């Protein structure tokens, strides 16, 4: 173990109990707010649901379930290849397009871009259908009352008093803000920062410093990735703890009841994702790079 890692351990031993302690205090604080009359009335005025748009659609159409599944599926590959780029380990192969002036890419960077294109296309289809169908009304607030209601819903989650949530009809204010931000801000920003870092960005549009610099784009891309991963962890935790059968029926079976159908479809989607994750490893990626008529140079095993 390196010295640096050895020194890291006592810090963790302190940090983990400190973080748990702080979390415990926050939970107690949130619970107290429900007891004190002045603050308790806030939750009556703002129960956690924002005023919806007139004509907000009800339920989950099949295209929404499919694009939601493909998003999670593709993100497995996007995140794995992104973290491998960041690890700076030597890639098992290098890929160069057969075109004048093409840049040589490590296998992980090449694969990251391949899955990014699919991920961004799926996102674009989802965005267009959101607009056409009116489903965007479920993700964009109609009224400023979304702010106090989101604070209220957040405190209710923190107090482990699950706020009223009827995702079939409308999301609570905190879900609405988080989903809307993820779909309309974080996703598109990941694409913009990613395109800036990719070989298709013309060199003459780059600058040594400022928003057009490599350093800025890399930092922005990294923090958006951190946000998306943290969002996913929290999102899936809440889906599983706040009425899992009904939630999974909404997204995976297009129905609003407590049967096991959605859970079954979800289980199949997990198996499909895991099998694909194992099959589409570096060897298959290298083969795909060759089949796509690139010049591929394999490195001898380290
Ligand atoms: C495989 C793990 C996942 C599961 C089980 C899951 C489950 C769900 C469920 C059940 C809903 C509907 C919530 C409700 O009815 O209250 C939902 C909505 C949503 N999820 Fe996920 N999700 C997963 C992964 C992801 C990922 C990776 C993202 C994005 C990074 C994401 C983004 C969203 C968004 C934006 C919505 C709202 C969609 C809309 O109504 O247009 N989910 N998810
Ligand atoms: C269209 C979408 C995207 C494009 C075009 C793209 C492109 C790129 C490129 C070109 C790099 C290499 C950067 C470098 O030179 O160091 C990179 C790195 C990376 N990407 Fe993406 N990306 C996209 C989406 C995403 C998403 C959605 C995530 C995760 C949720 C992600 C996670 C990462 C990570 C973790 C790295 C390594 C960052 C580092 O070295 O600090 N990317 N991406």
mmCIF file of C-alpha atoms and ligand atoms in Angstrom:
data_model
loop_
_atom_site.group_PDB
_atom_site.id
_atom_site.type_symbol
_atom_site.label_atom_id
_atom_site.label_comp_id
_atom_site.label_asym_id
_atom_site.label_seq_id
_atom_site.Cartn_x
_atom_site.Cartn_y
_atom_site.Cartn_z
ATOM 1 C CA UNK A 1 0.000 0.000 0.000
ATOM 2 C CA UNK A 2 1.369 3.425 -0.873
ATOM 3 C CA UNK A 3 2.044 5.935 1.914
ATOM 4 C CA UNK A 4 -0.589 8.213 0.510
ATOM 5 C CA UNK A 5 -3.279 5.504 0.760
ATOM 6 C CA UNK A 6 -2.163 4.475 4.240
ATOM 7 C CA UNK A 7 -2.583 8.075 5.387
ATOM 8 C CA UNK A 8 -6.038 8.165 3.781
ATOM 9 C CA UNK A 9 -7.438 5.445 6.064
ATOM 10 C CA UNK A 10 -7.431 7.318 9.442
ATOM 11 C CA UNK A 11 -9.120 10.228 7.655
ATOM 12 C CA UNK A 12 -11.895 7.865 6.462
ATOM 13 C CA UNK A 13 -12.235 6.362 9.954
ATOM 14 C CA UNK A 14 -13.056 9.874 11.191
ATOM 15 C CA UNK A 15 -15.041 11.028 8.170
ATOM 16 C CA UNK A 16 -17.543 8.149 8.015
ATOM 17 C CA UNK A 17 -18.816 8.504 11.636
ATOM 18 C CA UNK A 18 -18.756 12.310 11.254
ATOM 19 C CA UNK A 19 -20.888 12.095 8.088
ATOM 20 C CA UNK A 20 -23.291 9.612 9.738
ATOM 21 C CA UNK A 21 -23.526 11.869 12.799
ATOM 22 C CA UNK A 22 -24.262 14.941 10.662
ATOM 23 C CA UNK A 23 -26.897 12.982 8.721
ATOM 24 C CA UNK A 24 -28.533 11.828 11.967
ATOM 25 C CA UNK A 25 -28.657 15.419 13.248
ATOM 26 C CA UNK A 26 -30.205 16.581 9.959
ATOM 27 C CA UNK A 27 -32.905 13.880 10.212
ATOM 28 C CA UNK A 28 -33.721 14.894 13.817
ATOM 29 C CA UNK A 29 -33.792 18.560 12.796
ATOM 30 C CA UNK A 30 -36.247 17.795 9.966
ATOM 31 C CA UNK A 31 -38.461 15.750 12.314
ATOM 32 C CA UNK A 32 -38.478 18.580 14.863
ATOM 33 C CA UNK A 33 -39.803 20.954 12.200
ATOM 34 C CA UNK A 34 -42.978 18.843 11.996
ATOM 35 C CA UNK A 35 -43.556 19.224 15.767
ATOM 36 C CA UNK A 36 -42.988 22.977 16.222
ATOM 37 C CA UNK A 37 -46.327 24.742 15.436
ATOM 38 C CA UNK A 38 -44.774 27.682 13.499
ATOM 39 C CA UNK A 39 -42.874 25.407 11.118
ATOM 40 C CA UNK A 40 -45.535 22.663 11.098
ATOM 41 C CA UNK A 41 -47.994 25.069 9.444
ATOM 42 C CA UNK A 42 -45.474 25.472 6.554
ATOM 43 C CA UNK A 43 -46.054 21.835 5.631
ATOM 44 C CA UNK A 44 -49.803 22.408 5.625
ATOM 45 C CA UNK A 45 -49.505 25.406 3.298
ATOM 46 C CA UNK A 46 -46.927 23.637 1.083
ATOM 47 C CA UNK A 47 -47.578 19.878 1.208
ATOM 48 C CA UNK A 48 -44.969 19.183 -1.514
ATOM 49 C CA UNK A 49 -47.064 19.224 -4.706
ATOM 50 C CA UNK A 50 -46.776 22.108 -7.165
ATOM 51 C CA UNK A 51 -49.669 23.521 -9.198
ATOM 52 C CA UNK A 52 -49.737 21.511 -12.495
ATOM 53 C CA UNK A 53 -50.161 22.869 -16.049
ATOM 54 C CA UNK A 54 -53.716 22.631 -17.388
ATOM 55 C CA UNK A 55 -54.020 19.500 -19.535
ATOM 56 C CA UNK A 56 -51.013 17.675 -18.031
ATOM 57 C CA UNK A 57 -51.041 14.121 -19.473
ATOM 58 C CA UNK A 58 -51.601 11.224 -17.068
ATOM 59 C CA UNK A 59 -49.602 7.961 -17.122
ATOM 60 C CA UNK A 60 -46.509 6.657 -18.893
ATOM 61 C CA UNK A 61 -46.586 5.992 -22.668
ATOM 62 C CA UNK A 62 -44.513 3.056 -24.015
ATOM 63 C CA UNK A 63 -41.991 5.330 -25.797
ATOM 64 C CA UNK A 64 -41.163 6.941 -22.434
ATOM 65 C CA UNK A 65 -40.475 3.548 -20.847
ATOM 66 C CA UNK A 66 -38.315 2.471 -23.783
ATOM 67 C CA UNK A 67 -36.212 5.652 -23.884
ATOM 68 C CA UNK A 68 -35.872 5.550 -20.062
ATOM 69 C CA UNK A 69 -34.626 1.938 -20.239
ATOM 70 C CA UNK A 70 -32.229 2.650 -23.127
ATOM 71 C CA UNK A 71 -30.882 5.679 -21.251
ATOM 72 C CA UNK A 72 -29.990 3.595 -18.175
ATOM 73 C CA UNK A 73 -28.665 0.760 -20.381
ATOM 74 C CA UNK A 74 -26.392 3.021 -22.448
ATOM 75 C CA UNK A 75 -25.217 4.942 -19.384
ATOM 76 C CA UNK A 76 -23.666 1.731 -18.048
ATOM 77 C CA UNK A 77 -21.280 1.792 -21.016
ATOM 78 C CA UNK A 78 -20.862 5.584 -21.057
ATOM 79 C CA UNK A 79 -19.865 5.637 -17.381
ATOM 80 C CA UNK A 80 -17.607 2.565 -17.572
ATOM 81 C CA UNK A 81 -15.649 3.908 -20.563
ATOM 82 C CA UNK A 82 -15.539 7.434 -19.052
ATOM 83 C CA UNK A 83 -14.061 6.123 -15.797
ATOM 84 C CA UNK A 84 -11.532 4.025 -17.757
ATOM 85 C CA UNK A 85 -10.434 7.153 -19.678
ATOM 86 C CA UNK A 86 -10.043 8.938 -16.351
ATOM 87 C CA UNK A 87 -8.037 6.078 -14.791
ATOM 88 C CA UNK A 88 -5.295 6.904 -17.368
ATOM 89 C CA UNK A 89 -4.362 3.206 -17.570
ATOM 90 C CA UNK A 90 -2.885 2.166 -20.903
ATOM 91 C CA UNK A 91 -5.751 1.109 -23.201
ATOM 92 C CA UNK A 92 -5.575 -2.435 -24.676
ATOM 93 C CA UNK A 93 -5.687 -1.008 -28.246
ATOM 94 C CA UNK A 94 -5.477 2.226 -30.217
ATOM 95 C CA UNK A 95 -7.971 3.193 -32.908
ATOM 96 C CA UNK A 96 -7.397 5.566 -35.848
ATOM 97 C CA UNK A 97 -10.026 6.419 -38.437
ATOM 98 C CA UNK A 98 -8.916 5.988 -42.051
ATOM 99 C CA UNK A 99 -9.153 9.679 -42.927
ATOM 100 C CA UNK A 100 -6.648 12.451 -43.489
ATOM 101 C CA UNK A 101 -5.519 14.056 -40.222
ATOM 102 C CA UNK A 102 -7.522 11.616 -38.041
ATOM 103 C CA UNK A 103 -6.464 11.583 -34.377
ATOM 104 C CA UNK A 104 -5.388 8.305 -32.743
ATOM 105 C CA UNK A 105 -7.750 7.415 -29.870
ATOM 106 C CA UNK A 106 -7.319 4.957 -27.005
ATOM 107 C CA UNK A 107 -9.872 2.118 -27.189
ATOM 108 C CA UNK A 108 -11.782 3.506 -24.153
ATOM 109 C CA UNK A 109 -12.062 6.993 -25.674
ATOM 110 C CA UNK A 110 -13.197 5.494 -29.009
ATOM 111 C CA UNK A 111 -15.826 3.287 -27.324
ATOM 112 C CA UNK A 112 -16.937 6.203 -25.086
ATOM 113 C CA UNK A 113 -17.691 8.227 -28.212
ATOM 114 C CA UNK A 114 -19.527 5.325 -29.920
ATOM 115 C CA UNK A 115 -21.868 4.797 -26.954
ATOM 116 C CA UNK A 116 -22.224 8.587 -26.449
ATOM 117 C CA UNK A 117 -23.613 8.969 -29.973
ATOM 118 C CA UNK A 118 -26.244 6.293 -29.245
ATOM 119 C CA UNK A 119 -26.987 7.822 -25.819
ATOM 120 C CA UNK A 120 -27.401 11.335 -27.277
ATOM 121 C CA UNK A 121 -29.635 10.019 -30.120
ATOM 122 C CA UNK A 122 -31.872 8.259 -27.597
ATOM 123 C CA UNK A 123 -31.976 11.487 -25.567
ATOM 124 C CA UNK A 124 -32.920 13.505 -28.647
ATOM 125 C CA UNK A 125 -35.773 11.104 -29.520
ATOM 126 C CA UNK A 126 -37.030 11.349 -25.917
ATOM 127 C CA UNK A 127 -36.862 15.188 -25.947
ATOM 128 C CA UNK A 128 -38.750 15.464 -29.254
ATOM 129 C CA UNK A 129 -41.465 13.069 -28.030
ATOM 130 C CA UNK A 130 -41.716 14.960 -24.706
ATOM 131 C CA UNK A 131 -42.483 18.137 -26.662
ATOM 132 C CA UNK A 132 -44.913 16.555 -29.154
ATOM 133 C CA UNK A 133 -46.866 14.594 -26.528
ATOM 134 C CA UNK A 134 -47.104 17.350 -23.904
ATOM 135 C CA UNK A 135 -45.314 15.064 -21.392
ATOM 136 C CA UNK A 136 -42.865 17.971 -20.849
ATOM 137 C CA UNK A 137 -45.591 19.411 -18.583
ATOM 138 C CA UNK A 138 -44.704 16.747 -16.026
ATOM 139 C CA UNK A 139 -41.072 17.978 -15.871
ATOM 140 C CA UNK A 140 -41.248 21.799 -16.102
ATOM 141 C CA UNK A 141 -42.792 23.762 -13.206
ATOM 142 C CA UNK A 142 -45.952 25.758 -13.966
ATOM 143 C CA UNK A 143 -45.710 28.021 -10.922
ATOM 144 C CA UNK A 144 -43.164 29.484 -8.448
ATOM 145 C CA UNK A 145 -44.917 27.484 -5.718
ATOM 146 C CA UNK A 146 -42.618 24.678 -6.883
ATOM 147 C CA UNK A 147 -39.793 26.168 -4.730
ATOM 148 C CA UNK A 148 -41.416 26.062 -1.244
ATOM 149 C CA UNK A 149 -43.087 22.759 -2.158
ATOM 150 C CA UNK A 150 -39.724 21.250 -3.187
ATOM 151 C CA UNK A 151 -38.199 22.422 0.133
ATOM 152 C CA UNK A 152 -41.173 20.846 1.917
ATOM 153 C CA UNK A 153 -40.850 17.538 0.002
ATOM 154 C CA UNK A 154 -37.064 17.500 0.626
ATOM 155 C CA UNK A 155 -37.556 17.953 4.395
ATOM 156 C CA UNK A 156 -40.209 15.228 4.380
ATOM 157 C CA UNK A 157 -37.806 12.787 2.660
ATOM 158 C CA UNK A 158 -35.100 13.793 5.159
ATOM 159 C CA UNK A 159 -37.480 13.112 8.073
ATOM 160 C CA UNK A 160 -38.273 9.709 6.506
ATOM 161 C CA UNK A 161 -41.918 10.830 6.201
ATOM 162 C CA UNK A 162 -42.337 9.974 2.502
ATOM 163 C CA UNK A 163 -44.144 12.940 0.892
ATOM 164 C CA UNK A 164 -47.354 12.248 -0.957
ATOM 165 C CA UNK A 165 -46.324 10.937 -4.353
ATOM 166 C CA UNK A 166 -48.527 9.880 -7.178
ATOM 167 C CA UNK A 167 -46.104 9.725 -10.091
ATOM 168 C CA UNK A 168 -48.831 8.340 -12.357
ATOM 169 C CA UNK A 169 -50.669 11.699 -12.240
ATOM 170 C CA UNK A 170 -47.898 14.131 -11.323
ATOM 171 C CA UNK A 171 -44.500 14.112 -9.607
ATOM 172 C CA UNK A 172 -43.960 15.899 -6.293
ATOM 173 C CA UNK A 173 -42.200 19.291 -6.515
ATOM 174 C CA UNK A 174 -38.736 17.914 -5.691
ATOM 175 C CA UNK A 175 -39.018 15.088 -8.250
ATOM 176 C CA UNK A 176 -40.235 17.613 -10.811
ATOM 177 C CA UNK A 177 -37.233 19.922 -10.279
ATOM 178 C CA UNK A 178 -34.691 17.086 -10.169
ATOM 179 C CA UNK A 179 -36.069 15.282 -13.250
ATOM 180 C CA UNK A 180 -36.462 18.561 -15.173
ATOM 181 C CA UNK A 181 -32.887 19.652 -14.334
ATOM 182 C CA UNK A 182 -31.476 16.238 -15.282
ATOM 183 C CA UNK A 183 -33.317 16.067 -18.604
ATOM 184 C CA UNK A 184 -33.132 19.683 -19.795
ATOM 185 C CA UNK A 185 -29.850 20.901 -18.227
ATOM 186 C CA UNK A 186 -27.452 18.141 -17.095
ATOM 187 C CA UNK A 187 -27.943 15.836 -20.120
ATOM 188 C CA UNK A 188 -27.495 18.538 -22.782
ATOM 189 C CA UNK A 189 -24.502 20.028 -20.877
ATOM 190 C CA UNK A 190 -22.796 16.615 -20.805
ATOM 191 C CA UNK A 191 -23.194 16.512 -24.602
ATOM 192 C CA UNK A 192 -21.849 20.065 -25.102
ATOM 193 C CA UNK A 193 -18.787 19.539 -22.864
ATOM 194 C CA UNK A 194 -18.221 16.091 -24.418
ATOM 195 C CA UNK A 195 -18.370 17.424 -27.996
ATOM 196 C CA UNK A 196 -15.913 20.188 -27.016
ATOM 197 C CA UNK A 197 -13.454 17.498 -25.798
ATOM 198 C CA UNK A 198 -13.967 15.178 -28.775
ATOM 199 C CA UNK A 199 -11.930 15.143 -32.008
ATOM 200 C CA UNK A 200 -14.812 16.639 -34.024
ATOM 201 C CA UNK A 201 -14.321 19.991 -32.276
ATOM 202 C CA UNK A 202 -12.193 22.220 -34.590
ATOM 203 C CA UNK A 203 -8.842 23.206 -33.011
ATOM 204 C CA UNK A 204 -9.294 26.820 -34.051
ATOM 205 C CA UNK A 205 -12.342 27.049 -31.772
ATOM 206 C CA UNK A 206 -10.241 26.104 -28.733
ATOM 207 C CA UNK A 207 -8.551 28.540 -26.382
ATOM 208 C CA UNK A 208 -5.750 28.070 -23.835
ATOM 209 C CA UNK A 209 -7.914 29.534 -21.035
ATOM 210 C CA UNK A 210 -11.573 30.205 -20.220
ATOM 211 C CA UNK A 211 -14.778 28.410 -21.207
ATOM 212 C CA UNK A 212 -13.360 27.166 -24.540
ATOM 213 C CA UNK A 213 -10.241 25.609 -22.940
ATOM 214 C CA UNK A 214 -9.576 21.871 -22.534
ATOM 215 C CA UNK A 215 -9.191 22.278 -18.774
ATOM 216 C CA UNK A 216 -12.585 23.966 -18.381
ATOM 217 C CA UNK A 217 -14.419 21.460 -20.582
ATOM 218 C CA UNK A 218 -12.764 18.513 -18.807
ATOM 219 C CA UNK A 219 -13.692 19.848 -15.341
ATOM 220 C CA UNK A 220 -17.257 20.652 -16.447
ATOM 221 C CA UNK A 221 -17.656 17.221 -18.102
ATOM 222 C CA UNK A 222 -16.371 15.517 -14.944
ATOM 223 C CA UNK A 223 -18.701 17.371 -12.550
ATOM 224 C CA UNK A 224 -21.729 16.737 -14.783
ATOM 225 C CA UNK A 225 -20.812 13.037 -14.793
ATOM 226 C CA UNK A 226 -20.553 13.101 -10.976
ATOM 227 C CA UNK A 227 -23.986 14.766 -10.798
ATOM 228 C CA UNK A 228 -25.588 12.210 -13.140
ATOM 229 C CA UNK A 229 -24.127 9.276 -11.191
ATOM 230 C CA UNK A 230 -25.184 10.760 -7.806
ATOM 231 C CA UNK A 231 -28.666 11.503 -9.189
ATOM 232 C CA UNK A 232 -28.986 7.891 -10.375
ATOM 233 C CA UNK A 233 -27.969 6.447 -6.986
ATOM 234 C CA UNK A 234 -30.476 8.639 -5.099
ATOM 235 C CA UNK A 235 -33.201 8.140 -7.753
ATOM 236 C CA UNK A 236 -32.959 4.336 -7.749
ATOM 237 C CA UNK A 237 -32.777 4.260 -3.913
ATOM 238 C CA UNK A 238 -36.019 6.271 -3.691
ATOM 239 C CA UNK A 239 -37.738 4.226 -6.429
ATOM 240 C CA UNK A 240 -36.966 1.084 -4.412
ATOM 241 C CA UNK A 241 -38.023 2.499 -1.013
ATOM 242 C CA UNK A 242 -41.170 4.519 -1.825
ATOM 243 C CA UNK A 243 -43.624 1.905 -3.074
ATOM 244 C CA UNK A 244 -41.376 -0.181 -5.324
ATOM 245 C CA UNK A 245 -44.037 -2.340 -7.040
ATOM 246 C CA UNK A 246 -46.218 0.612 -8.026
ATOM 247 C CA UNK A 247 -43.207 2.704 -9.149
ATOM 248 C CA UNK A 248 -41.845 -0.128 -11.299
ATOM 249 C CA UNK A 249 -45.304 -0.738 -12.767
ATOM 250 C CA UNK A 250 -45.435 2.926 -13.825
ATOM 251 C CA UNK A 251 -42.109 2.928 -15.658
ATOM 252 C CA UNK A 252 -41.763 -0.695 -16.800
ATOM 253 C CA UNK A 253 -45.361 -1.820 -17.449
ATOM 254 C CA UNK A 254 -47.377 1.358 -18.057
ATOM 255 C CA UNK A 255 -49.885 0.469 -15.309
ATOM 256 C CA UNK A 256 -50.870 2.017 -11.977
ATOM 257 C CA UNK A 257 -51.332 -0.877 -9.538
ATOM 258 C CA UNK A 258 -49.409 -3.079 -7.084
ATOM 259 C CA UNK A 259 -48.997 -6.245 -9.182
ATOM 260 C CA UNK A 260 -45.538 -7.772 -9.798
ATOM 261 C CA UNK A 261 -45.592 -7.230 -13.582
ATOM 262 C CA UNK A 262 -43.367 -4.133 -13.631
ATOM 263 C CA UNK A 263 -40.933 -5.756 -11.184
ATOM 264 C CA UNK A 264 -40.702 -8.765 -13.543
ATOM 265 C CA UNK A 265 -39.995 -6.573 -16.577
ATOM 266 C CA UNK A 266 -37.422 -4.635 -14.525
ATOM 267 C CA UNK A 267 -35.696 -7.890 -13.482
ATOM 268 C CA UNK A 268 -35.465 -8.958 -17.148
ATOM 269 C CA UNK A 269 -34.026 -5.521 -18.075
ATOM 270 C CA UNK A 270 -31.335 -5.912 -15.379
ATOM 271 C CA UNK A 271 -30.352 -9.367 -16.666
ATOM 272 C CA UNK A 272 -30.197 -8.079 -20.268
ATOM 273 C CA UNK A 273 -28.049 -5.134 -19.133
ATOM 274 C CA UNK A 274 -25.632 -7.292 -17.126
ATOM 275 C CA UNK A 275 -25.207 -9.823 -19.959
ATOM 276 C CA UNK A 276 -24.528 -7.004 -22.446
ATOM 277 C CA UNK A 277 -22.106 -5.373 -19.993
ATOM 278 C CA UNK A 278 -20.066 -8.570 -19.710
ATOM 279 C CA UNK A 279 -20.206 -9.431 -23.443
ATOM 280 C CA UNK A 280 -19.287 -5.964 -24.743
ATOM 281 C CA UNK A 281 -15.882 -5.866 -23.023
ATOM 282 C CA UNK A 282 -12.547 -4.638 -24.477
ATOM 283 C CA UNK A 283 -12.055 -7.671 -26.774
ATOM 284 C CA UNK A 284 -15.404 -7.245 -28.502
ATOM 285 C CA UNK A 285 -14.914 -3.456 -28.637
ATOM 286 C CA UNK A 286 -11.559 -3.942 -30.406
ATOM 287 C CA UNK A 287 -13.194 -6.307 -32.889
ATOM 288 C CA UNK A 288 -16.013 -3.791 -33.514
ATOM 289 C CA UNK A 289 -13.434 -1.042 -34.130
ATOM 290 C CA UNK A 290 -11.873 -3.249 -36.820
ATOM 291 C CA UNK A 291 -15.221 -4.131 -38.373
ATOM 292 C CA UNK A 292 -15.964 -0.382 -38.574
ATOM 293 C CA UNK A 293 -12.904 -0.153 -40.887
ATOM 294 C CA UNK A 294 -10.577 1.705 -38.535
ATOM 295 C CA UNK A 295 -6.841 1.112 -38.214
ATOM 296 C CA UNK A 296 -6.574 -0.776 -34.937
ATOM 297 C CA UNK A 297 -3.299 -1.433 -33.133
ATOM 298 C CA UNK A 298 -3.537 -3.980 -30.291
ATOM 299 C CA UNK A 299 -1.104 -3.607 -27.422
ATOM 300 C CA UNK A 300 0.680 -6.686 -26.054
ATOM 301 C CA UNK A 301 -0.777 -7.664 -22.643
ATOM 302 C CA UNK A 302 1.019 -5.726 -19.871
HETATM 303 C C1 LIG B 1 -32.211 1.053 -13.720
HETATM 304 C C2 LIG B 1 -32.430 1.915 -12.765
HETATM 305 C C3 LIG B 1 -33.636 2.844 -12.771
HETATM 306 C C4 LIG B 1 -34.898 2.596 -12.293
HETATM 307 C C5 LIG B 1 -35.393 1.317 -11.615
HETATM 308 C C6 LIG B 1 -35.693 3.800 -12.536
HETATM 309 C C7 LIG B 1 -37.038 3.928 -12.215
HETATM 310 C C8 LIG B 1 -37.830 5.024 -12.485
HETATM 311 C C9 LIG B 1 -39.233 5.130 -12.155
HETATM 312 C C10 LIG B 1 -40.051 4.034 -11.461
HETATM 313 C C11 LIG B 1 -39.680 6.349 -12.573
HETATM 314 C C12 LIG B 1 -41.102 6.896 -12.395
HETATM 315 C C13 LIG B 1 -41.204 7.458 -10.993
HETATM 316 C C14 LIG B 1 -42.623 7.531 -10.437
HETATM 317 O O1 LIG B 1 -43.566 6.925 -10.979
HETATM 318 O O2 LIG B 1 -42.779 8.220 -9.405
HETATM 319 C C15 LIG B 1 -38.554 7.019 -13.187
HETATM 320 C C16 LIG B 1 -38.588 8.264 -13.780
HETATM 321 C C17 LIG B 1 -37.470 8.924 -14.264
HETATM 322 N N1 LIG B 1 -36.164 8.443 -14.263
HETATM 323 FE FE1 LIG B 1 -35.547 6.606 -13.706
HETATM 324 N N2 LIG B 1 -34.902 4.734 -13.140
HETATM 325 C C18 LIG B 1 -33.642 4.206 -13.313
HETATM 326 C C19 LIG B 1 -32.554 4.834 -13.884
HETATM 327 C C20 LIG B 1 -32.531 6.158 -14.310
HETATM 328 C C21 LIG B 1 -31.366 6.863 -14.825
HETATM 329 C C22 LIG B 1 -29.961 6.246 -15.015
HETATM 330 C C23 LIG B 1 -31.769 8.119 -15.112
HETATM 331 C C24 LIG B 1 -30.969 9.297 -15.657
HETATM 332 C C25 LIG B 1 -29.709 9.533 -15.346
HETATM 333 C C26 LIG B 1 -33.194 8.214 -14.803
HETATM 334 C C27 LIG B 1 -33.988 9.352 -14.976
HETATM 335 C C28 LIG B 1 -35.349 9.424 -14.799
HETATM 336 C C29 LIG B 1 -36.156 10.565 -15.177
HETATM 337 C C30 LIG B 1 -35.635 11.854 -15.836
HETATM 338 C C31 LIG B 1 -37.490 10.252 -14.872
HETATM 339 C C32 LIG B 1 -38.724 11.104 -15.181
HETATM 340 C C33 LIG B 1 -39.086 10.741 -16.626
HETATM 341 C C34 LIG B 1 -40.358 11.353 -17.200
HETATM 342 O O3 LIG B 1 -41.409 11.296 -16.561
HETATM 343 O O4 LIG B 1 -40.289 11.863 -18.366
HETATM 344 N N3 LIG B 1 -33.627 7.004 -14.311
HETATM 345 N N4 LIG B 1 -37.435 6.195 -13.115
HETATM 346 C C1 LIG B 2 -22.618 12.990 -26.095
HETATM 347 C C2 LIG B 2 -22.186 12.824 -24.862
HETATM 348 C C3 LIG B 2 -20.705 12.729 -24.499
HETATM 349 C C4 LIG B 2 -19.570 12.966 -25.239
HETATM 350 C C5 LIG B 2 -19.482 13.442 -26.705
HETATM 351 C C6 LIG B 2 -18.441 12.691 -24.395
HETATM 352 C C7 LIG B 2 -17.106 12.804 -24.768
HETATM 353 C C8 LIG B 2 -16.030 12.602 -23.945
HETATM 354 C C9 LIG B 2 -14.649 12.756 -24.337
HETATM 355 C C10 LIG B 2 -14.167 13.164 -25.746
HETATM 356 C C11 LIG B 2 -13.870 12.474 -23.256
HETATM 357 C C12 LIG B 2 -12.343 12.478 -23.203
HETATM 358 C C13 LIG B 2 -11.905 13.735 -22.510
HETATM 359 C C14 LIG B 2 -10.429 13.895 -22.450
HETATM 360 O O1 LIG B 2 -9.817 14.211 -23.475
HETATM 361 O O2 LIG B 2 -9.887 13.686 -21.353
HETATM 362 C C15 LIG B 2 -14.761 12.144 -22.167
HETATM 363 C C16 LIG B 2 -14.367 11.825 -20.893
HETATM 364 C C17 LIG B 2 -15.208 11.404 -19.881
HETATM 365 N N1 LIG B 2 -16.588 11.274 -19.976
HETATM 366 FE FE1 LIG B 2 -17.731 11.777 -21.562
HETATM 367 N N2 LIG B 2 -18.898 12.280 -23.155
HETATM 368 C C18 LIG B 2 -20.277 12.304 -23.187
HETATM 369 C C19 LIG B 2 -21.138 11.960 -22.160
HETATM 370 C C20 LIG B 2 -20.735 11.505 -20.921
HETATM 371 C C21 LIG B 2 -21.632 11.109 -19.838
HETATM 372 C C22 LIG B 2 -23.154 11.153 -19.920
HETATM 373 C C23 LIG B 2 -20.840 10.706 -18.798
HETATM 374 C C24 LIG B 2 -21.220 10.172 -17.440
HETATM 375 C C25 LIG B 2 -22.398 10.212 -16.894
HETATM 376 C C26 LIG B 2 -19.454 10.855 -19.212
HETATM 377 C C27 LIG B 2 -18.360 10.568 -18.421
HETATM 378 C C28 LIG B 2 -17.051 10.828 -18.745
HETATM 379 C C29 LIG B 2 -15.931 10.663 -17.833
HETATM 380 C C30 LIG B 2 -16.019 10.198 -16.374
HETATM 381 C C31 LIG B 2 -14.779 11.036 -18.551
HETATM 382 C C32 LIG B 2 -13.346 11.064 -18.023
HETATM 383 C C33 LIG B 2 -13.149 12.499 -17.535
HETATM 384 C C34 LIG B 2 -11.774 12.808 -17.025
HETATM 385 O O3 LIG B 2 -10.778 12.272 -17.553
HETATM 386 O O4 LIG B 2 -11.709 13.636 -16.112
HETATM 387 N N3 LIG B 2 -19.427 11.327 -20.511
HETATM 388 N N4 LIG B 2 -16.075 12.223 -22.611
#
